[in-house]
């Protein structure tokens, strides 16, 4: 017997199609709702911060952005330094002694600058390690926002470059030359930010609060400062710390002769700028920068980065590169130069290394 055919009226066909659509709706409604919820959660909340276009993805840091906020941090910190000094409300006190027995000073300028610089950088790049000379009091937090604006001079000279956030260490010196600051020797005072990637200094910012001069540079990028046109290698002018000028002077004159000029100065940032072409009336000029005792890395990292970016050198007295990871101190002293035979300088000054560990 032949099977009977099933015929559906047009009304039956419509009902059948509706039933099919109902089944498909129930199957996919959960999936679509989940996708919609994910989309909504991925969007910034109304009034909340948006992820800017072109910014580095999570886990990465754009060095051009980090340079821009580092310049801003140095300037903002410098504003606090200047305000405290001009208001003569330093509230200076001793925070300890150096290895040489000199008393280290701490002022309101140090603390307020540190707070402003630290929280600006931390707010912009929360995943990055930040090391500062001064202690950061979590009970004294400050919200300092950055609108992610990049200055035109940085845009023109620096291309975006992303690196893993975990490879980055930022070193802050909120007030370099505190002793001179308390003595009102303003020309020596700087605020500094340095960015090291895998221990190598790649971004340096040195800001002079009392003249509003800022030098910045990025290795394999660009800078707003340059080396001078010439340097004296035979009888160099050597810039050193005010506290131990005599130690360097004796050896330097034995090496280069009695015409060698020793320039005592305050602040590591100021001393690095002395090696460069800086149009500042209160900025002295030198050919070599030498330090023969223990020194903290936040004092020298920014200057090291600037010199590296310009083709110069800053090493220990034995010629070793200084790593900006691990401990916060450099035991081997330092010698810095630019457009000179750095290795020959080191070979001429072998006796200085013996004093760097004392």
CSV table of C-alpha atoms in Angstrom, one decimal:
chain,number,residue,atom,x,y,z
A,1,UNK,CA,0.0,0.0,0.0
A,2,UNK,CA,1.5,3.3,-1.0
A,3,UNK,CA,2.3,5.8,1.9
A,4,UNK,CA,-0.2,8.6,2.2
A,5,UNK,CA,1.2,12.1,1.5
A,6,UNK,CA,0.8,14.8,4.1
A,7,UNK,CA,-0.5,18.1,2.8
A,8,UNK,CA,-0.4,21.3,4.8
A,9,UNK,CA,-2.6,24.3,4.1
A,10,UNK,CA,-1.0,27.7,3.9
A,11,UNK,CA,-2.1,28.4,7.4
A,12,UNK,CA,-0.4,25.2,8.6
A,13,UNK,CA,2.8,26.2,6.9
A,14,UNK,CA,2.8,29.5,8.7
A,15,UNK,CA,2.2,27.9,12.1
A,16,UNK,CA,5.0,25.4,11.4
A,17,UNK,CA,7.5,28.2,10.5
A,18,UNK,CA,6.5,30.2,13.6
A,19,UNK,CA,7.2,27.1,15.8
A,20,UNK,CA,10.6,26.8,14.2
A,21,UNK,CA,11.5,30.4,14.8
A,22,UNK,CA,10.4,30.0,18.4
A,23,UNK,CA,12.8,27.1,18.9
A,24,UNK,CA,15.7,29.0,17.3
A,25,UNK,CA,14.9,32.0,19.5
A,26,UNK,CA,15.2,30.0,22.7
A,27,UNK,CA,18.4,28.3,21.5
A,28,UNK,CA,20.2,31.6,20.7
A,29,UNK,CA,18.7,34.1,23.1
A,30,UNK,CA,21.0,33.1,25.9
A,31,UNK,CA,24.0,33.3,23.7
A,32,UNK,CA,23.1,36.7,22.3
A,33,UNK,CA,22.3,38.0,25.8
A,34,UNK,CA,25.7,36.9,27.0
A,35,UNK,CA,27.5,38.6,24.1
A,36,UNK,CA,25.5,41.8,24.7
A,37,UNK,CA,26.4,41.8,28.4
A,38,UNK,CA,30.1,41.3,27.5
A,39,UNK,CA,30.0,44.2,25.1
A,40,UNK,CA,28.4,46.5,27.7
A,41,UNK,CA,30.9,45.5,30.3
A,42,UNK,CA,33.7,46.2,27.9
A,43,UNK,CA,32.6,49.8,27.3
A,44,UNK,CA,33.6,52.4,29.9
A,45,UNK,CA,30.9,53.4,32.4
A,46,UNK,CA,29.2,56.7,31.8
A,47,UNK,CA,31.5,59.4,33.0
A,48,UNK,CA,34.3,56.9,33.6
A,49,UNK,CA,37.8,57.0,32.0
A,50,UNK,CA,38.0,55.8,28.4
A,51,UNK,CA,41.0,53.9,27.0
A,52,UNK,CA,42.5,56.4,24.5
A,53,UNK,CA,43.0,55.4,20.9
A,54,UNK,CA,46.5,54.4,20.1
A,55,UNK,CA,47.4,53.7,23.7
A,56,UNK,CA,49.4,50.6,24.6
A,57,UNK,CA,47.4,47.4,25.4
A,58,UNK,CA,47.2,46.0,28.9
A,59,UNK,CA,50.6,44.8,30.0
A,60,UNK,CA,52.5,47.1,27.7
A,61,UNK,CA,53.9,50.6,28.1
A,62,UNK,CA,54.3,53.2,25.4
A,63,UNK,CA,57.7,54.9,26.1
A,64,UNK,CA,56.6,58.0,24.3
A,65,UNK,CA,53.7,58.4,26.6
A,66,UNK,CA,55.9,57.6,29.6
A,67,UNK,CA,58.4,60.3,28.5
A,68,UNK,CA,55.5,62.9,28.2
A,69,UNK,CA,54.2,62.2,31.7
A,70,UNK,CA,57.8,62.1,33.1
A,71,UNK,CA,58.4,65.6,31.8
A,72,UNK,CA,55.1,66.7,33.3
A,73,UNK,CA,55.9,65.0,36.7
A,74,UNK,CA,59.3,66.8,36.9
A,75,UNK,CA,57.7,70.1,36.2
A,76,UNK,CA,54.9,69.6,38.7
A,77,UNK,CA,57.3,68.5,41.3
A,78,UNK,CA,59.5,71.5,40.5
A,79,UNK,CA,56.5,73.8,41.2
A,80,UNK,CA,56.3,72.4,44.7
A,81,UNK,CA,60.0,72.8,45.2
A,82,UNK,CA,59.9,76.4,44.1
A,83,UNK,CA,56.8,77.3,46.1
A,84,UNK,CA,58.2,76.0,49.3
A,85,UNK,CA,61.6,77.7,48.8
A,86,UNK,CA,60.1,81.1,47.9
A,87,UNK,CA,57.7,80.9,50.8
A,88,UNK,CA,60.6,80.1,53.1
A,89,UNK,CA,58.7,77.2,54.7
A,90,UNK,CA,61.3,74.5,54.3
A,91,UNK,CA,60.7,72.8,57.7
A,92,UNK,CA,64.2,71.2,57.2
A,93,UNK,CA,65.2,68.4,59.4
A,94,UNK,CA,67.9,65.7,59.4
A,95,UNK,CA,66.9,62.3,58.0
A,96,UNK,CA,70.2,60.5,58.6
A,97,UNK,CA,73.8,60.6,57.5
A,98,UNK,CA,75.7,59.7,54.4
A,99,UNK,CA,78.5,57.1,54.5
A,100,UNK,CA,81.0,60.0,54.8
A,101,UNK,CA,79.2,61.2,57.9
A,102,UNK,CA,77.5,64.3,56.3
A,103,UNK,CA,74.0,65.0,57.6
A,104,UNK,CA,71.3,64.5,55.0
A,105,UNK,CA,68.5,67.1,55.0
A,106,UNK,CA,64.8,66.6,54.4
A,107,UNK,CA,62.4,69.5,53.6
A,108,UNK,CA,58.8,70.1,52.8
A,109,UNK,CA,60.0,70.7,49.3
A,110,UNK,CA,61.3,67.1,49.1
A,111,UNK,CA,58.0,65.6,50.4
A,112,UNK,CA,55.5,67.7,48.5
A,113,UNK,CA,57.4,67.2,45.2
A,114,UNK,CA,57.7,63.5,45.8
A,115,UNK,CA,54.0,63.2,46.5
A,116,UNK,CA,53.0,65.1,43.3
A,117,UNK,CA,55.5,63.3,41.1
A,118,UNK,CA,54.8,59.8,42.4
A,119,UNK,CA,51.1,59.9,42.2
A,120,UNK,CA,51.1,61.5,38.8
A,121,UNK,CA,53.3,58.7,37.4
A,122,UNK,CA,51.5,55.9,39.3
A,123,UNK,CA,48.1,57.2,38.2
A,124,UNK,CA,49.2,57.2,34.6
A,125,UNK,CA,51.0,53.8,34.7
A,126,UNK,CA,49.8,51.8,37.7
A,127,UNK,CA,51.6,48.6,36.5
A,128,UNK,CA,55.0,50.2,36.5
A,129,UNK,CA,57.6,49.9,39.4
A,130,UNK,CA,58.4,53.3,40.8
A,131,UNK,CA,61.5,53.9,43.0
A,132,UNK,CA,61.7,57.3,44.8
A,133,UNK,CA,64.2,58.9,47.1
A,134,UNK,CA,61.5,59.7,49.6
A,135,UNK,CA,59.1,57.4,51.3
A,136,UNK,CA,55.6,57.4,49.9
A,137,UNK,CA,53.0,57.6,52.7
A,138,UNK,CA,49.9,55.7,51.6
A,139,UNK,CA,47.8,57.7,54.1
A,140,UNK,CA,48.8,60.9,52.3
A,141,UNK,CA,47.6,59.8,48.8
A,142,UNK,CA,46.9,62.4,46.2
A,143,UNK,CA,44.9,62.0,43.0
A,144,UNK,CA,46.9,63.6,40.2
A,145,UNK,CA,45.5,62.9,36.8
A,146,UNK,CA,47.1,63.1,33.4
A,147,UNK,CA,45.0,63.9,30.3
A,148,UNK,CA,47.5,61.8,28.1
A,149,UNK,CA,48.4,64.9,26.1
A,150,UNK,CA,51.8,64.6,24.4
A,151,UNK,CA,53.7,67.9,23.8
A,152,UNK,CA,54.3,68.8,20.2
A,153,UNK,CA,58.1,68.7,20.5
A,154,UNK,CA,57.9,65.1,21.8
A,155,UNK,CA,55.4,64.1,19.1
A,156,UNK,CA,57.7,65.5,16.4
A,157,UNK,CA,60.9,63.8,17.7
A,158,UNK,CA,59.7,60.5,19.3
A,159,UNK,CA,57.8,57.6,17.7
A,160,UNK,CA,55.6,55.4,19.8
A,161,UNK,CA,57.4,52.4,21.2
A,162,UNK,CA,55.9,49.7,23.4
A,163,UNK,CA,57.7,47.6,26.0
A,164,UNK,CA,56.4,45.1,28.6
A,165,UNK,CA,55.3,46.9,31.8
A,166,UNK,CA,57.2,44.4,33.9
A,167,UNK,CA,60.5,45.4,32.2
A,168,UNK,CA,60.2,49.1,33.3
A,169,UNK,CA,61.5,50.7,36.4
A,170,UNK,CA,61.0,54.4,37.0
A,171,UNK,CA,63.4,56.3,39.3
A,172,UNK,CA,62.3,59.6,40.8
A,173,UNK,CA,64.5,62.3,42.5
A,174,UNK,CA,61.9,64.8,43.7
A,175,UNK,CA,64.6,67.3,44.8
A,176,UNK,CA,68.2,66.8,43.9
A,177,UNK,CA,70.7,69.0,45.9
A,178,UNK,CA,68.7,69.3,49.1
A,179,UNK,CA,71.7,70.6,51.0
A,180,UNK,CA,72.1,73.4,48.5
A,181,UNK,CA,68.4,74.0,48.6
A,182,UNK,CA,68.5,74.7,52.3
A,183,UNK,CA,71.4,77.1,51.7
A,184,UNK,CA,69.4,78.9,49.0
A,185,UNK,CA,71.9,77.9,46.3
A,186,UNK,CA,69.0,77.5,43.8
A,187,UNK,CA,71.0,77.0,40.6
A,188,UNK,CA,72.0,73.5,41.7
A,189,UNK,CA,68.5,72.3,42.4
A,190,UNK,CA,66.7,69.9,40.0
A,191,UNK,CA,63.8,67.4,39.9
A,192,UNK,CA,64.5,64.3,37.8
A,193,UNK,CA,62.7,61.3,36.4
A,194,UNK,CA,64.4,58.3,34.7
A,195,UNK,CA,62.9,55.3,33.0
A,196,UNK,CA,65.0,52.1,32.8
A,197,UNK,CA,64.0,49.1,30.7
A,198,UNK,CA,65.6,45.8,31.8
A,199,UNK,CA,68.0,47.8,33.9
A,200,UNK,CA,69.2,50.1,31.1
A,201,UNK,CA,68.4,53.9,31.4
A,202,UNK,CA,66.4,54.9,28.3
A,203,UNK,CA,64.5,58.0,29.3
A,204,UNK,CA,65.9,60.9,31.3
A,205,UNK,CA,64.3,64.2,32.4
A,206,UNK,CA,66.2,66.9,34.3
A,207,UNK,CA,64.2,70.0,35.3
A,208,UNK,CA,65.5,73.2,36.9
A,209,UNK,CA,62.6,74.6,39.0
A,210,UNK,CA,63.9,78.1,39.5
A,211,UNK,CA,64.6,78.8,35.8
A,212,UNK,CA,61.9,76.5,34.3
A,213,UNK,CA,64.6,74.8,32.1
A,214,UNK,CA,63.9,71.2,31.2
A,215,UNK,CA,66.2,68.7,29.4
A,216,UNK,CA,64.8,65.4,28.2
A,217,UNK,CA,66.1,62.6,26.0
A,218,UNK,CA,65.2,59.1,25.0
A,219,UNK,CA,67.7,56.5,23.8
A,220,UNK,CA,67.2,55.6,20.1
A,221,UNK,CA,64.5,58.3,20.0
A,222,UNK,CA,65.4,62.0,20.3
A,223,UNK,CA,66.0,64.9,22.7
A,224,UNK,CA,65.6,68.6,23.3
A,225,UNK,CA,69.2,69.0,24.4
A,226,UNK,CA,72.6,68.4,22.7
A,227,UNK,CA,76.3,68.1,23.4
A,228,UNK,CA,78.6,71.1,23.1
A,229,UNK,CA,80.7,71.5,20.0
A,230,UNK,CA,84.0,70.8,21.7
A,231,UNK,CA,85.6,69.4,24.9
A,232,UNK,CA,89.1,69.6,26.3
A,233,UNK,CA,90.6,66.1,26.8
A,234,UNK,CA,94.1,67.2,27.6
A,235,UNK,CA,93.4,69.4,30.6
A,236,UNK,CA,89.7,68.8,31.2
A,237,UNK,CA,87.5,70.9,33.5
A,238,UNK,CA,86.3,68.3,36.0
A,239,UNK,CA,83.0,68.8,37.9
A,240,UNK,CA,82.7,67.1,41.3
A,241,UNK,CA,80.7,67.2,44.5
A,242,UNK,CA,81.2,70.1,46.8
A,243,UNK,CA,81.7,67.7,49.7
A,244,UNK,CA,84.8,65.9,48.3
A,245,UNK,CA,86.4,68.1,45.7
A,246,UNK,CA,89.8,67.7,47.3
A,247,UNK,CA,89.9,64.0,46.8
A,248,UNK,CA,89.5,64.4,43.0
A,249,UNK,CA,91.6,67.4,42.7
A,250,UNK,CA,94.8,65.7,44.0
A,251,UNK,CA,94.6,62.8,41.5
A,252,UNK,CA,93.3,64.9,38.6
A,253,UNK,CA,96.2,67.3,38.8
A,254,UNK,CA,98.7,64.5,39.0
A,255,UNK,CA,97.1,63.0,35.9
A,256,UNK,CA,96.3,66.0,33.7
A,257,UNK,CA,98.6,68.7,35.2
A,258,UNK,CA,98.3,71.8,37.3
A,259,UNK,CA,96.1,73.5,34.7
A,260,UNK,CA,93.3,71.1,35.4
A,261,UNK,CA,90.3,73.0,36.7
A,262,UNK,CA,88.1,71.4,39.4
A,263,UNK,CA,84.6,72.7,39.7
A,264,UNK,CA,82.9,71.9,43.0
A,265,UNK,CA,79.1,71.8,42.5
A,266,UNK,CA,75.9,70.5,44.1
A,267,UNK,CA,73.5,68.1,42.6
A,268,UNK,CA,74.1,65.2,40.1
A,269,UNK,CA,71.5,66.6,37.7
A,270,UNK,CA,73.3,70.0,37.6
A,271,UNK,CA,76.7,68.2,37.0
A,272,UNK,CA,75.4,66.3,34.0
A,273,UNK,CA,73.9,69.4,32.5
A,274,UNK,CA,77.4,71.0,32.8
A,275,UNK,CA,78.6,68.5,30.2
A,276,UNK,CA,75.9,69.7,27.7
A,277,UNK,CA,75.0,72.7,25.6
A,278,UNK,CA,72.7,74.4,28.1
A,279,UNK,CA,71.8,78.0,27.6
A,280,UNK,CA,71.5,79.0,31.2
A,281,UNK,CA,73.4,81.9,32.8
A,282,UNK,CA,73.9,80.1,36.1
A,283,UNK,CA,75.0,76.8,34.5
A,284,UNK,CA,78.7,76.1,34.6
A,285,UNK,CA,80.5,74.1,31.9
A,286,UNK,CA,82.7,71.1,32.4
A,287,UNK,CA,84.3,68.4,30.3
A,288,UNK,CA,84.1,65.4,32.7
A,289,UNK,CA,82.0,64.6,35.7
A,290,UNK,CA,83.5,62.4,38.4
A,291,UNK,CA,82.1,61.1,41.7
A,292,UNK,CA,84.3,58.9,43.9
A,293,UNK,CA,81.9,57.7,46.6
A,294,UNK,CA,78.7,55.7,47.0
A,295,UNK,CA,75.7,57.4,45.3
A,296,UNK,CA,72.0,56.5,45.0
A,297,UNK,CA,70.6,55.5,41.6
A,298,UNK,CA,67.8,58.1,41.6
A,299,UNK,CA,70.5,60.7,41.7
A,300,UNK,CA,72.2,59.5,38.5
A,301,UNK,CA,69.7,57.5,36.4
A,302,UNK,CA,68.2,60.5,34.5
A,303,UNK,CA,71.6,61.9,33.7
A,304,UNK,CA,72.8,58.6,32.6
A,305,UNK,CA,69.9,58.2,30.2
A,306,UNK,CA,70.4,61.7,28.7
A,307,UNK,CA,74.1,61.1,28.1
A,308,UNK,CA,73.4,57.6,26.6
A,309,UNK,CA,70.8,59.2,24.2
A,310,UNK,CA,73.3,61.7,23.1
A,311,UNK,CA,76.1,59.2,22.6
A,312,UNK,CA,77.9,59.9,25.9
A,313,UNK,CA,78.8,57.6,28.7
A,314,UNK,CA,78.3,57.2,32.5
A,315,UNK,CA,80.0,54.3,34.0
A,316,UNK,CA,81.6,53.2,37.3
A,317,UNK,CA,85.2,54.3,37.8
A,318,UNK,CA,86.3,50.9,36.4
A,319,UNK,CA,84.2,51.3,33.2
A,320,UNK,CA,81.3,49.1,34.2
A,321,UNK,CA,77.8,50.0,33.1
A,322,UNK,CA,75.5,50.8,35.9
A,323,UNK,CA,72.4,48.7,36.2
A,324,UNK,CA,69.2,50.3,37.4
A,325,UNK,CA,67.6,47.3,38.9
A,326,UNK,CA,68.0,45.6,42.3
A,327,UNK,CA,69.6,47.8,45.0
A,328,UNK,CA,69.1,51.5,45.0
A,329,UNK,CA,72.8,52.4,45.4
A,330,UNK,CA,75.9,52.4,43.1
A,331,UNK,CA,79.0,51.4,44.9
A,332,UNK,CA,81.6,52.0,42.2
A,333,UNK,CA,81.7,55.7,41.9
A,334,UNK,CA,81.1,57.2,38.5
A,335,UNK,CA,82.8,59.0,35.6
A,336,UNK,CA,80.7,60.7,32.9
A,337,UNK,CA,81.7,62.2,29.6
A,338,UNK,CA,80.5,62.9,26.1
A,339,UNK,CA,82.3,63.2,22.8
A,340,UNK,CA,85.5,62.1,24.5
A,341,UNK,CA,87.6,58.9,24.7
A,342,UNK,CA,85.8,57.5,27.8
A,343,UNK,CA,88.0,54.4,28.0
A,344,UNK,CA,91.2,56.5,28.0
A,345,UNK,CA,89.8,58.7,30.7
A,346,UNK,CA,89.2,55.7,32.9
A,347,UNK,CA,92.7,54.4,32.3
A,348,UNK,CA,94.2,57.7,33.3
A,349,UNK,CA,92.3,57.7,36.7
A,350,UNK,CA,92.9,54.3,38.2
A,351,UNK,CA,93.5,55.4,41.7
A,352,UNK,CA,90.0,57.0,42.1
A,353,UNK,CA,88.3,53.7,42.2
A,354,UNK,CA,90.0,52.8,45.5
A,355,UNK,CA,88.1,55.6,47.3
A,356,UNK,CA,84.7,54.8,45.9
A,357,UNK,CA,83.9,52.0,48.4
A,358,UNK,CA,84.9,54.0,51.5
